[in-house]
Coordinates of C-alpha atoms and ligand atoms in Angstrom, one line a residue:
Chain V
X1 CA 0.1 -8.9 51.1
X2 CA -1.8 -11.1 48.6
X3 CA -0.7 -12.7 45.5
X4 CA -1.8 -10.8 42.6
X5 CA -0.3 -13.0 40.0
X6 CA 0.6 -16.7 40.7
X7 CA 2.2 -19.2 38.3
X8 CA 1.9 -22.8 39.2
X9 CA 4.0 -25.2 37.1
X10 CA 4.1 -23.2 34.1
X11 CA 5.6 -24.8 31.0
X12 CA 6.1 -23.1 27.7
X13 CA 7.1 -25.0 24.4
X14 CA 7.8 -22.7 21.3
X15 CA 6.8 -24.5 18.1
X16 CA 6.2 -27.7 20.2
X17 CA 9.7 -28.4 20.4
X18 CA 11.8 -25.6 22.2
X19 CA 11.2 -25.9 26.1
X20 CA 11.5 -22.0 26.8
X21 CA 9.8 -22.1 30.4
X22 CA 10.3 -25.0 32.6
X23 CA 8.0 -25.6 35.6
X24 CA 7.9 -22.1 36.6
X25 CA 6.4 -21.3 40.0
X26 CA 6.1 -17.8 40.7
X27 CA 4.1 -15.3 43.1
X28 CA 4.0 -11.5 42.5
X29 CA 2.5 -9.6 45.3
X30 CA 0.1 -6.8 45.0
X31 CA 1.8 -3.4 45.0
X32 CA 5.4 -4.5 44.8
X33 CA 8.1 -3.9 42.3
X34 CA 9.4 -7.3 41.1
X35 CA 12.6 -7.4 39.1
X36 CA 13.4 -10.4 37.0
X37 CA 17.1 -11.1 36.3
X38 CA 18.6 -13.5 34.0
X39 CA 21.1 -13.8 31.0
X40 CA 20.1 -13.4 27.3
X41 CA 17.6 -16.0 26.3
X42 CA 16.9 -17.1 30.0
X43 CA 13.3 -16.7 29.3
X44 CA 12.3 -13.4 30.8
X45 CA 10.5 -12.1 27.7
X46 CA 8.7 -15.4 27.2
X47 CA 7.3 -15.2 30.9
X48 CA 6.2 -11.7 30.5
X49 CA 4.6 -12.4 27.0
X50 CA 2.9 -15.4 28.4
X51 CA 1.4 -13.6 31.1
X52 CA 0.2 -10.6 28.8
X53 CA -1.2 -12.8 26.1
X54 CA 1.3 -12.6 23.4
X55 CA 2.0 -16.1 23.7
X56 CA 0.1 -19.0 25.3
X57 CA 1.4 -21.3 27.9
X58 CA 1.4 -24.9 27.4
X59 CA 0.6 -26.3 30.8
X60 CA 0.3 -25.0 34.2
X61 CA -1.9 -22.7 35.6
X62 CA -1.6 -18.6 35.8
X63 CA -4.0 -17.2 38.2
X64 CA -4.1 -13.0 38.1
X65 CA -6.4 -11.4 40.7
X66 CA -7.7 -14.8 41.5
X67 CA -8.9 -15.5 37.9
X68 CA -7.7 -18.3 35.7
X69 CA -5.9 -16.5 32.8
X70 CA -6.9 -19.1 30.3
X71 CA -10.6 -18.6 31.0
X72 CA -10.7 -14.8 31.6
X73 CA -8.1 -13.6 29.3
X74 CA -10.1 -10.5 28.0
X75 CA -11.1 -9.4 31.4
X76 CA -7.4 -9.8 32.8
X77 CA -5.9 -7.8 29.9
X78 CA -7.8 -4.7 30.8
X79 CA -5.8 -4.5 33.9
X80 CA -2.4 -5.1 32.0
X81 CA 0.0 -2.6 30.5
X82 CA 2.9 -3.7 28.7
X83 CA 6.2 -2.1 27.7
X84 CA 7.8 -4.6 25.2
X85 CA 11.6 -5.2 24.8
X86 CA 11.5 -4.3 21.0
X87 CA 10.6 -0.6 20.0
X88 CA 7.6 -1.9 17.8
X89 CA 5.9 1.3 16.6
X90 CA 4.1 2.4 13.5
X91 CA 6.4 4.7 11.7
X92 CA 3.9 7.4 10.3
X93 CA 1.6 7.9 13.2
X94 CA 2.0 10.8 15.6
X95 CA 3.1 10.5 19.2
X96 CA -0.2 11.9 20.4
X97 CA -2.6 10.1 18.1
X98 CA -0.6 6.7 18.8
X99 CA -1.0 6.9 22.6
X100 CA -4.7 7.8 22.3
X101 CA -4.9 4.8 20.1
X102 CA -3.7 2.4 22.7
X103 CA -6.1 4.0 25.3
X104 CA -9.1 3.2 22.7
X105 CA -7.7 -0.4 22.3
X106 CA -8.0 -0.8 26.0
X107 CA -11.6 0.6 25.8
X108 CA -11.2 3.6 27.6
X109 CA -12.8 6.9 26.7
X110 CA -10.9 9.5 24.8
X111 CA -8.9 11.8 27.3
X112 CA -6.9 14.3 25.9
X113 CA -5.9 15.7 29.3
X114 CA -4.8 12.6 30.3
X115 CA -2.8 11.9 27.5
X116 CA -1.1 15.3 27.4
X117 CA -0.2 14.9 31.2
X118 CA 1.5 11.5 30.6
X119 CA 3.3 13.0 27.7
X120 CA 4.5 15.8 29.8
X121 CA 5.4 13.5 32.6
X122 CA 7.5 11.4 30.3
X123 CA 9.1 14.5 28.6
X124 CA 7.5 13.9 25.5
X125 CA 5.1 16.7 25.2
X126 CA 7.1 18.9 22.7
X127 CA 7.2 15.6 20.6
X128 CA 3.5 15.0 20.4
X129 CA 2.8 16.0 17.0
X130 CA 6.2 14.3 15.8
X131 CA 5.9 11.1 13.6
X132 CA 7.0 8.1 15.5
X133 CA 9.8 7.5 12.9
X134 CA 11.3 10.9 13.6
X135 CA 12.3 9.9 17.3
X136 CA 15.3 8.7 19.0
X137 CA 15.4 5.2 20.5
X138 CA 15.1 6.4 24.2
X139 CA 12.1 8.7 23.0
X140 CA 10.5 5.8 21.3
X141 CA 10.9 3.8 24.6
X142 CA 9.3 6.5 26.5
X143 CA 6.3 6.5 23.8
X144 CA 5.9 2.8 24.5
X145 CA 5.7 3.5 28.2
X146 CA 3.2 6.2 27.6
X147 CA 1.2 3.8 25.5
X148 CA 1.1 1.2 28.4
X149 CA 0.1 3.8 31.0
X150 CA -2.6 5.6 28.7
X151 CA -5.3 2.9 30.2
X152 CA -4.4 3.1 33.7
X153 CA -3.1 -0.3 34.1
X154 CA -3.1 -2.0 37.5
X155 CA -0.2 -4.3 36.7
X156 CA 2.5 -2.9 34.6
X157 CA 5.2 -5.1 32.6
X158 CA 8.4 -3.5 31.6
X159 CA 10.4 -5.6 29.6
X160 CA 13.9 -4.0 29.9
X161 CA 12.6 -0.2 30.3
X162 CA 16.0 1.3 30.5
X163 CA 17.6 -0.3 27.4
X164 CA 19.0 2.6 25.5
X165 CA 17.7 5.3 27.8
X166 CA 20.4 7.6 29.4
X167 CA 21.4 8.0 32.9
X168 CA 19.3 11.1 33.6
X169 CA 16.1 9.8 32.2
X170 CA 16.5 6.5 33.6
X171 CA 16.7 8.2 37.0
X172 CA 13.5 10.0 36.0
X173 CA 11.7 6.8 34.8
X174 CA 12.6 5.3 38.2
X175 CA 10.7 7.8 39.9
X176 CA 7.8 7.5 37.6
X177 CA 7.7 3.8 38.6
X178 CA 7.9 4.7 42.5
X179 CA 4.9 7.0 41.9
X180 CA 3.0 4.3 40.2
X181 CA 3.8 2.1 43.0
X182 CA 2.6 4.6 45.4
X183 CA -0.6 4.7 43.5
X184 CA -1.0 0.9 43.9
X185 CA 0.4 -0.3 40.5
X186 CA 2.1 -3.8 40.8
X187 CA 5.2 -3.6 38.6
X188 CA 7.2 -6.3 37.0
X189 CA 10.4 -5.5 35.1
X190 CA 13.2 -7.3 33.6
X191 CA 16.5 -5.6 33.4
X192 CA 20.1 -6.4 32.4
X193 CA 21.3 -3.6 34.7
X194 CA 21.8 -5.1 38.0
X195 CA 21.9 -1.6 39.7
X196 CA 18.4 -1.1 38.6
X197 CA 17.1 -4.2 40.4
X198 CA 19.3 -3.2 43.4
X199 CA 18.0 0.4 43.6
X200 CA 14.1 0.0 42.8
X201 CA 13.1 -3.5 43.1
X202 CA 11.4 -4.8 46.2
X203 CA 11.9 -8.5 45.3
X204 CA 14.2 -10.1 42.8
X205 CA 13.8 -13.3 40.8
X206 CA 16.4 -15.0 38.7
X207 CA 15.7 -17.0 35.8
X208 CA 18.1 -19.0 34.0
X209 CA 17.5 -21.5 31.1
X210 CA 13.8 -21.2 31.5
X211 CA 13.8 -21.9 35.3
X212 CA 13.1 -19.7 38.1
X213 CA 16.3 -20.4 40.4
X214 CA 15.7 -17.8 43.1
X215 CA 12.9 -15.4 44.4
X216 CA 14.1 -13.5 47.1
X217 CA 13.3 -10.2 49.1
X218 CA 16.4 -7.8 47.8
X219 CA 17.5 -6.8 51.0
X220 CA 17.5 -10.5 52.2
X221 CA 19.2 -11.7 48.9
X222 CA 22.1 -9.2 49.5
X223 CA 22.2 -10.4 53.1
X224 CA 22.1 -13.9 52.6
X225 CA 24.4 -14.5 49.7
X226 CA 27.1 -12.3 51.6
X227 CA 27.3 -8.9 50.2
X228 CA 30.7 -7.8 51.4
X229 CA 33.9 -8.8 49.9
X230 CA 37.6 -8.4 51.4
X231 CA 39.8 -6.8 49.0
X232 CA 43.7 -7.1 49.4
X233 CA 46.3 -5.0 47.6
X234 CA 49.2 -7.2 47.4
X235 CA 52.8 -6.3 47.7
X236 CA 53.8 -8.9 45.2
X237 CA 52.0 -9.8 42.0
X238 CA 50.4 -13.3 41.9
X239 CA 50.0 -15.3 38.5
X240 CA 47.3 -17.6 39.9
X241 CA 45.1 -17.8 43.2
X242 CA 46.7 -19.1 46.0
X243 CA 45.7 -22.9 46.9
X244 CA 44.9 -22.1 50.3
X245 CA 41.9 -20.3 49.3
X246 CA 40.5 -23.0 47.1
X247 CA 37.3 -23.2 49.3
X248 CA 36.6 -19.5 48.7
X249 CA 35.0 -17.7 46.1
X250 CA 37.9 -15.5 45.0
X251 CA 39.7 -13.9 42.2
X252 CA 42.6 -11.8 41.0
X253 CA 42.3 -8.4 39.8
X254 CA 44.5 -5.7 38.0
X255 CA 47.0 -8.1 36.9
X256 CA 47.4 -9.9 39.8
X257 CA 48.0 -7.1 42.2
X258 CA 44.5 -7.2 43.8
X259 CA 43.1 -10.2 45.6
X260 CA 39.3 -10.0 46.0
X261 CA 37.6 -12.7 48.3
X262 CA 33.8 -12.8 48.7
X263 CA 32.6 -13.2 52.4
X264 CA 29.9 -15.4 53.3
X265 CA 28.1 -13.7 56.0
X266 CA 26.5 -16.6 57.6
X267 CA 29.8 -18.4 58.2
X268 CA 31.3 -15.2 59.5
X269 CA 34.7 -16.3 57.7
X270 CA 36.8 -13.3 57.8
X271 CA 38.9 -14.5 60.8
X272 CA 39.4 -17.6 59.0
X273 CA 40.7 -15.9 55.8
X274 CA 42.9 -13.6 57.8
X275 CA 44.3 -16.6 59.7
X276 CA 44.9 -18.2 56.5
X277 CA 46.6 -15.3 55.0
X278 CA 49.0 -15.0 57.9
X279 CA 49.7 -18.7 58.1
X280 CA 50.8 -18.6 54.4
X281 CA 52.7 -15.4 54.6
X282 CA 50.9 -13.5 51.9
X283 CA 52.0 -10.1 52.3
X284 CA 49.8 -7.2 51.5
X285 CA 49.8 -3.5 51.5
X286 CA 46.3 -2.6 52.2
X287 CA 43.1 -4.3 52.9
X288 CA 39.6 -3.0 52.5
X289 CA 35.9 -4.4 53.1
X290 CA 33.7 -3.7 50.1
X291 CA 30.0 -4.2 49.3
X292 CA 29.4 -6.4 46.6
X293 CA 27.0 -5.7 43.9
X294 CA 24.2 -7.6 42.9
X295 CA 25.6 -8.1 39.6
X296 CA 28.5 -10.3 41.1
X297 CA 26.2 -12.1 43.2
X298 CA 24.0 -12.8 40.5
X299 CA 26.8 -14.3 38.4
X300 CA 28.0 -16.5 41.0
X301 CA 24.5 -17.6 41.6
X302 CA 24.1 -18.7 37.9
X303 CA 27.5 -20.4 37.7
X304 CA 26.7 -22.4 40.7
X305 CA 23.4 -23.5 39.4
X306 CA 24.6 -24.4 35.8
X307 CA 27.6 -26.6 37.3
Chain Q
X1 CA -19.0 -7.5 27.1
X2 CA -18.0 -6.0 23.8
X3 CA -15.3 -3.7 23.7
X4 CA -16.9 -0.9 21.3
X5 CA -14.1 1.6 22.0
X6 CA -11.7 -0.8 20.7
X7 CA -13.5 -1.3 17.4
X8 CA -13.8 2.4 17.1
X9 CA -10.2 2.9 17.7
X10 CA -9.0 0.2 15.1
X11 CA -11.6 1.5 12.6
X12 CA -10.4 5.1 12.8
X13 CA -6.8 4.4 13.0
X14 CA -7.2 2.4 9.8
X15 CA -9.2 5.5 8.3
X16 CA -6.4 7.7 9.5
X17 CA -3.6 5.4 7.8
X18 CA -5.5 5.5 4.5
X19 CA -5.7 9.5 4.6
X20 CA -2.0 9.3 4.8
X21 CA -1.9 7.0 1.6
X22 CA -4.8 8.8 0.0
X23 CA -2.9 8.9 -3.3
X24 CA -2.4 5.2 -3.4
X25 CA -5.7 4.1 -2.1
X26 CA -8.0 6.5 -3.8
X27 CA -6.4 8.7 -6.2
X28 CA -4.5 6.3 -8.4
X29 CA -7.5 3.9 -8.8
X30 CA -9.7 6.8 -10.1
X31 CA -7.0 7.9 -12.5
X32 CA -6.8 4.3 -13.8
X33 CA -10.5 4.0 -14.2
X34 CA -10.7 7.4 -16.2
X35 CA -7.9 6.0 -18.5
X36 CA -10.1 3.0 -19.0
X37 CA -13.0 5.1 -20.0
X38 CA -11.0 7.4 -22.2
X39 CA -9.4 4.2 -24.1
X40 CA -12.1 1.7 -23.9
X41 CA -15.1 4.1 -23.7
X42 CA -14.3 6.9 -25.9
X43 CA -11.5 5.9 -28.4
X44 CA -11.8 2.3 -29.0
X45 CA -15.4 1.9 -27.5
X46 CA -16.6 4.1 -30.5
X47 CA -15.7 1.5 -32.9
X48 CA -17.2 -1.6 -31.0
X49 CA -20.8 -2.5 -31.6
X50 CA -23.5 -2.3 -28.5
X51 CA -23.3 -5.4 -26.3
X52 CA -26.7 -6.4 -25.1
X53 CA -28.2 -3.1 -26.2
X54 CA -25.6 -1.2 -24.3
X55 CA -23.0 1.0 -25.6
X56 CA -19.2 -0.2 -24.9
X57 CA -18.3 2.6 -22.5
X58 CA -21.3 1.7 -20.3
X59 CA -20.8 -1.8 -20.6
X60 CA -17.5 -1.8 -19.0
X61 CA -18.9 0.1 -16.0
X62 CA -19.7 -2.9 -13.7
X63 CA -16.6 -4.8 -14.6
X64 CA -14.4 -1.8 -13.8
X65 CA -16.0 -1.4 -10.5
X66 CA -15.7 -5.0 -9.6
X67 CA -12.1 -5.0 -10.6
X68 CA -11.6 -1.9 -8.3
X69 CA -13.6 -3.5 -5.6
X70 CA -11.7 -6.8 -5.7
X71 CA -8.2 -5.4 -6.1
X72 CA -8.3 -2.6 -3.6
X73 CA -10.3 -4.7 -1.0
X74 CA -8.0 -7.4 -1.2
X75 CA -4.9 -5.4 -1.1
X76 CA -6.0 -3.0 1.5
X77 CA -7.2 -5.8 3.8
X78 CA -4.4 -7.9 3.6
X79 CA -2.1 -5.0 4.1
X80 CA -4.0 -3.7 7.3
X81 CA -3.3 -7.2 9.0
X82 CA -0.1 -7.9 7.4
X83 CA 1.5 -4.5 8.5
X84 CA 1.3 -4.9 12.1
X85 CA 3.0 -8.3 12.0
X86 CA 5.7 -7.0 9.9
X87 CA 6.4 -4.0 12.1
X88 CA 5.7 -5.7 15.2
X89 CA 3.1 -3.5 16.5
X90 CA 0.9 -6.6 16.6
X91 CA 2.1 -7.1 20.1
X92 CA -0.4 -4.4 21.2
X93 CA -3.5 -5.8 19.4
X94 CA -2.5 -9.2 21.3
X95 CA -2.0 -7.7 24.7
X96 CA -5.3 -5.5 24.4
X97 CA -8.4 -6.8 25.6
X98 CA -9.8 -7.1 21.9
X99 CA -11.6 -10.4 20.7
X100 CA -11.0 -11.7 17.2
X101 CA -14.4 -10.6 16.1
X102 CA -13.9 -7.0 17.5
X103 CA -10.5 -6.9 15.6
X104 CA -12.4 -8.1 12.6
X105 CA -15.0 -5.6 12.6
X106 CA -12.5 -2.9 13.2
X107 CA -10.2 -3.8 10.2
X108 CA -12.6 -5.2 8.0
X109 CA -15.0 -2.3 8.4
X110 CA -12.6 0.2 7.5
X111 CA -11.3 -1.4 4.6
X112 CA -14.8 -2.1 3.4
X113 CA -15.7 1.6 4.0
X114 CA -12.6 2.5 1.9
X115 CA -13.7 0.3 -0.9
X116 CA -17.3 1.5 -0.8
X117 CA -16.1 5.0 -0.9
X118 CA -13.8 4.2 -3.8
X119 CA -16.8 2.4 -5.6
X120 CA -18.9 5.5 -5.1
X121 CA -16.2 7.7 -6.5
X122 CA -15.7 5.4 -9.7
X123 CA -19.3 5.4 -10.3
X124 CA -19.0 9.2 -10.0
X125 CA -16.3 9.4 -12.3
X126 CA -18.1 7.3 -14.9
X127 CA -20.8 10.0 -15.3
X128 CA -18.1 12.3 -16.8
X129 CA -17.6 9.9 -19.6
X130 CA -20.8 8.2 -20.1
X131 CA -24.4 8.6 -19.6
X132 CA -25.1 6.4 -16.7
X133 CA -28.4 5.2 -15.5
X134 CA -28.8 2.4 -13.0
X135 CA -31.8 0.2 -13.4
X136 CA -31.7 -1.2 -9.8
X137 CA -30.0 1.0 -7.4
X138 CA -30.8 -0.8 -4.3
X139 CA -29.6 -4.0 -5.7
X140 CA -26.5 -2.2 -7.1
X141 CA -25.7 -0.8 -3.6
X142 CA -26.4 -4.2 -2.0
X143 CA -23.6 -5.5 -4.5
X144 CA -21.3 -2.8 -3.7
X145 CA -21.5 -3.1 0.2
X146 CA -21.3 -7.0 0.3
X147 CA -18.6 -7.1 -2.3
X148 CA -16.4 -4.9 -0.4
X149 CA -17.2 -6.5 3.0
X150 CA -16.6 -9.9 1.6
X151 CA -13.3 -9.1 -0.1
X152 CA -12.1 -7.0 2.5
X153 CA -12.5 -10.2 4.6
X154 CA -10.6 -12.1 2.1
X155 CA -8.0 -9.9 2.1
X156 CA -7.8 -9.8 6.0
X157 CA -7.4 -13.5 5.7
X158 CA -4.7 -13.2 3.4
X159 CA -2.6 -10.8 5.5
X160 CA -3.0 -13.1 8.5
X161 CA -1.6 -16.1 6.4
X162 CA 1.1 -14.1 4.6
X163 CA 4.5 -14.0 6.3
X164 CA 6.4 -12.3 3.5
X165 CA 5.6 -9.7 0.8
X166 CA 5.6 -12.1 -1.7
X167 CA 2.9 -14.1 -0.3
X168 CA 0.8 -10.9 0.2
X169 CA 0.9 -9.8 -3.7
X170 CA 0.7 -13.3 -5.0
X171 CA -2.8 -14.1 -4.7
X172 CA -4.3 -10.8 -5.7
X173 CA -1.9 -10.8 -8.6
X174 CA -2.1 -14.5 -10.0
X175 CA -5.5 -15.3 -9.1
X176 CA -7.8 -12.4 -8.6
X177 CA -6.9 -9.9 -11.4
X178 CA -7.0 -12.6 -14.1
X179 CA -10.4 -14.0 -12.6
X180 CA -11.8 -10.3 -12.8
X181 CA -10.6 -10.0 -16.4
X182 CA -11.8 -13.4 -17.7
X183 CA -15.1 -13.0 -15.7
X184 CA -16.8 -11.1 -18.3
X185 CA -15.8 -7.7 -17.1
X186 CA -15.1 -6.2 -20.7
X187 CA -17.0 -8.7 -22.7
X188 CA -20.1 -10.8 -22.7
X189 CA -19.6 -14.5 -22.4
X190 CA -22.0 -15.1 -25.2
X191 CA -19.3 -13.7 -27.5
X192 CA -17.0 -16.7 -26.5
X193 CA -17.0 -20.2 -28.3
X194 CA -19.2 -22.9 -26.5
X195 CA -16.0 -24.3 -24.5
X196 CA -14.9 -21.2 -23.4
X197 CA -18.4 -20.2 -22.1
X198 CA -18.5 -23.4 -20.0
X199 CA -15.0 -22.8 -18.7
X200 CA -16.0 -19.3 -17.8
X201 CA -18.7 -20.7 -15.8
X202 CA -16.2 -22.1 -13.5
X203 CA -14.9 -18.6 -12.5
X204 CA -16.9 -17.1 -9.4
X205 CA -15.9 -13.7 -10.3
X206 CA -18.2 -14.0 -13.4
X207 CA -21.2 -14.3 -11.2
X208 CA -20.4 -11.2 -9.4
X209 CA -19.8 -9.1 -12.5
X210 CA -23.1 -10.5 -13.8
X211 CA -24.9 -9.5 -10.8
X212 CA -23.7 -5.8 -11.3
X213 CA -24.3 -5.8 -14.7
X214 CA -28.0 -6.7 -14.0
X215 CA -28.3 -4.3 -11.4
X216 CA -27.0 -1.5 -13.6
X217 CA -28.5 -2.4 -17.1
X218 CA -30.6 -5.5 -16.4
X219 CA -28.4 -7.6 -18.7
X220 CA -26.5 -10.4 -17.4
X221 CA -24.5 -13.8 -18.1
X222 CA -26.2 -15.7 -15.3
X223 CA -29.6 -15.3 -13.5
X224 CA -29.4 -12.5 -10.7
X225 CA -30.5 -15.2 -8.1
X226 CA -27.3 -17.1 -8.8
X227 CA -25.2 -14.2 -8.7
X228 CA -26.6 -13.3 -5.1
X229 CA -26.3 -16.8 -3.9
X230 CA -22.5 -17.1 -5.3
X231 CA -21.5 -13.8 -3.3
X232 CA -23.2 -15.2 0.0
X233 CA -21.3 -18.4 -0.5
X234 CA -18.0 -16.6 -0.9
X235 CA -18.7 -14.5 2.2
X236 CA -19.7 -17.5 4.3
X237 CA -16.5 -19.4 3.3
X238 CA -14.2 -16.2 4.6
X239 CA -16.2 -16.2 7.6
X240 CA -15.6 -19.9 8.2
X241 CA -11.8 -19.4 7.4
X242 CA -11.7 -16.5 9.8
X243 CA -13.3 -18.3 12.5
X244 CA -10.8 -21.4 11.9
X245 CA -7.8 -18.8 12.1
X246 CA -8.9 -17.5 15.4
X247 CA -9.8 -20.8 16.9
X248 CA -6.4 -22.0 15.9
X249 CA -4.4 -18.6 16.6
X250 CA -3.0 -19.1 13.1
X251 CA 0.3 -16.8 12.7
X252 CA -1.0 -14.6 15.5
X253 CA 0.4 -16.1 18.7
X254 CA 2.9 -18.6 19.8
Ligands
ATP401 N1 9.0 -17.0 18.9 C1 9.9 -17.7 19.6 N2 10.0 -18.9 18.6 C2 10.9 -19.9 19.1 N3 11.8 -19.6 20.1 C3 11.7 -18.7 20.7 C4 10.8 -17.5 20.6 N4 10.8 -16.4 21.4 C5 12.0 -16.7 22.0 N5 12.3 -18.1 21.8 C6 13.4 -18.8 22.5 O1 13.1 -18.7 24.2 C7 14.1 -18.5 24.6 C8 13.6 -17.3 25.7 O2 13.8 -16.1 25.1 P1 13.2 -15.0 25.7 O3 13.2 -13.9 24.9 O4 12.3 -15.2 26.6 O5 14.8 -14.5 26.7 P2 15.2 -13.2 27.3 O6 15.3 -13.8 28.7 O7 14.0 -12.2 27.1 O8 16.4 -12.7 26.6 P3 16.9 -11.4 26.5 O9 17.5 -10.8 27.7 O10 17.9 -11.6 25.4 O11 15.8 -10.5 26.2 C9 15.2 -18.4 23.7 O12 16.0 -19.4 23.7 C10 14.9 -17.9 22.5 O13 15.5 -18.4 21.2
MG402 MG1 13.9 -10.4 26.6

């Protein structure tokens, strides 16, 4: 697959002082779903806004579909749809007319049928004549998605699309995203819900303090960082982690009744751990090997990189 | 390539917004204008002598027109650009493939259209109170249109510059309205002592009002050419400002 978006040493300063993006290198492939993960203030929105033209980068090169963003902003923007993090909508416009407005801004001919279908797909059709101010937060989010899709973008940015959207709708939204992917749309999303990235992304990028610290195929990321953990139900409560486990990533749960040790797949260390436990006579009632979530991997990773 | 559809989208979006605030932007200026005619035209005006051979009720038409065109163009224009910044919807204008020029044509075009409509309605309203005859209709229409465009642009600039509501209303309130009132809208500067006449000549709005007076009644405080040149200079300054703003991305992007 070819790179549709490529960033080379991109830096962004806010007000000439705050360094929000630091030497960001990133390639997004055509047709993939890319999830950008990172804690609050990491620079996810800044990165997206810089590509979408809401902010300008201070240095570095952003290339989209082979074109330099700085020199071809207007043309590049015709390809991009953006669903912003904040629910910015004009209060007293109706759903239908506001979605049509977006289509117009992107230079597309009026197409009521397309807009109606879009509203149906996003379960907004019954609300098409409602004022935007009368909608719930989740509905507003969907209106923003409809607006972004109204002009048939080739690249879709979703800045925390599932914030405030209920579980059922989130599932439906993911299906819409899958369908768009099938239609060849490249999708970049940010999220705080790790399960979301785990479920829908092809690749995952982790950003922290303005730096991209990791970009990996989701499957490889799970495999590489060890996606299993050993869980022991202890017969006696422990006050603190046993010293003999100091070289492992481990923690105590349930008031010291449960011990969790992350397994590193590359080292195949389960045997070592078991022999250590035997040698130190730590008694347990049950043991289990569980899958780790991307979330815990992610937290470990950020800790490891900020130390 | 010019994004004509976007210009139209902005234009009609703005016009729709006006329809929702019809009372504020069209009806209320007409009501206040009618009050002026009743009070100054009929009640007080009947006791005032003609000025330059024109009855007082007629005399105030150009000034009232100018007052409304200026204040409405500026307040509508500034609101239309301040509003998206205020409610955050500016993100869409930033993300859309629209150039600064296209945005200006859409927004200023809509604001100016409203002002032209308002001006026309005020002229029509005045005919209920006075016998209006316009000496130079083409010239009058020229002034109506160019004043509307210029001050809509002026409002557009204020809207971009303002970062709070106070700034938004500051300039119209403390600068523009006094300049209109002191610009011979309701009197001839010949009625002032010489010192104040000279001071008045520093007021650019005087030249605009005078141009209107000429096109209505062939009376004026300054020559018609001076009026035309003045409005063109103000228009140029506004265009210059807008170019600077878009080159610098002032208050529009980080
Ligand atoms: N307009 C701005 N002016 C100055 N600083 C800003 C601006 N926008 C963002 N920042 C700063 O840049 C940093 C990155 O912010 P950004 O919004 O990109 O984070 P984020 O990863 O999207 O966080 P979140 O998960 O909370 O949405 C933060 O420290 C923020 O304070
Ligand atoms: Mg964000």
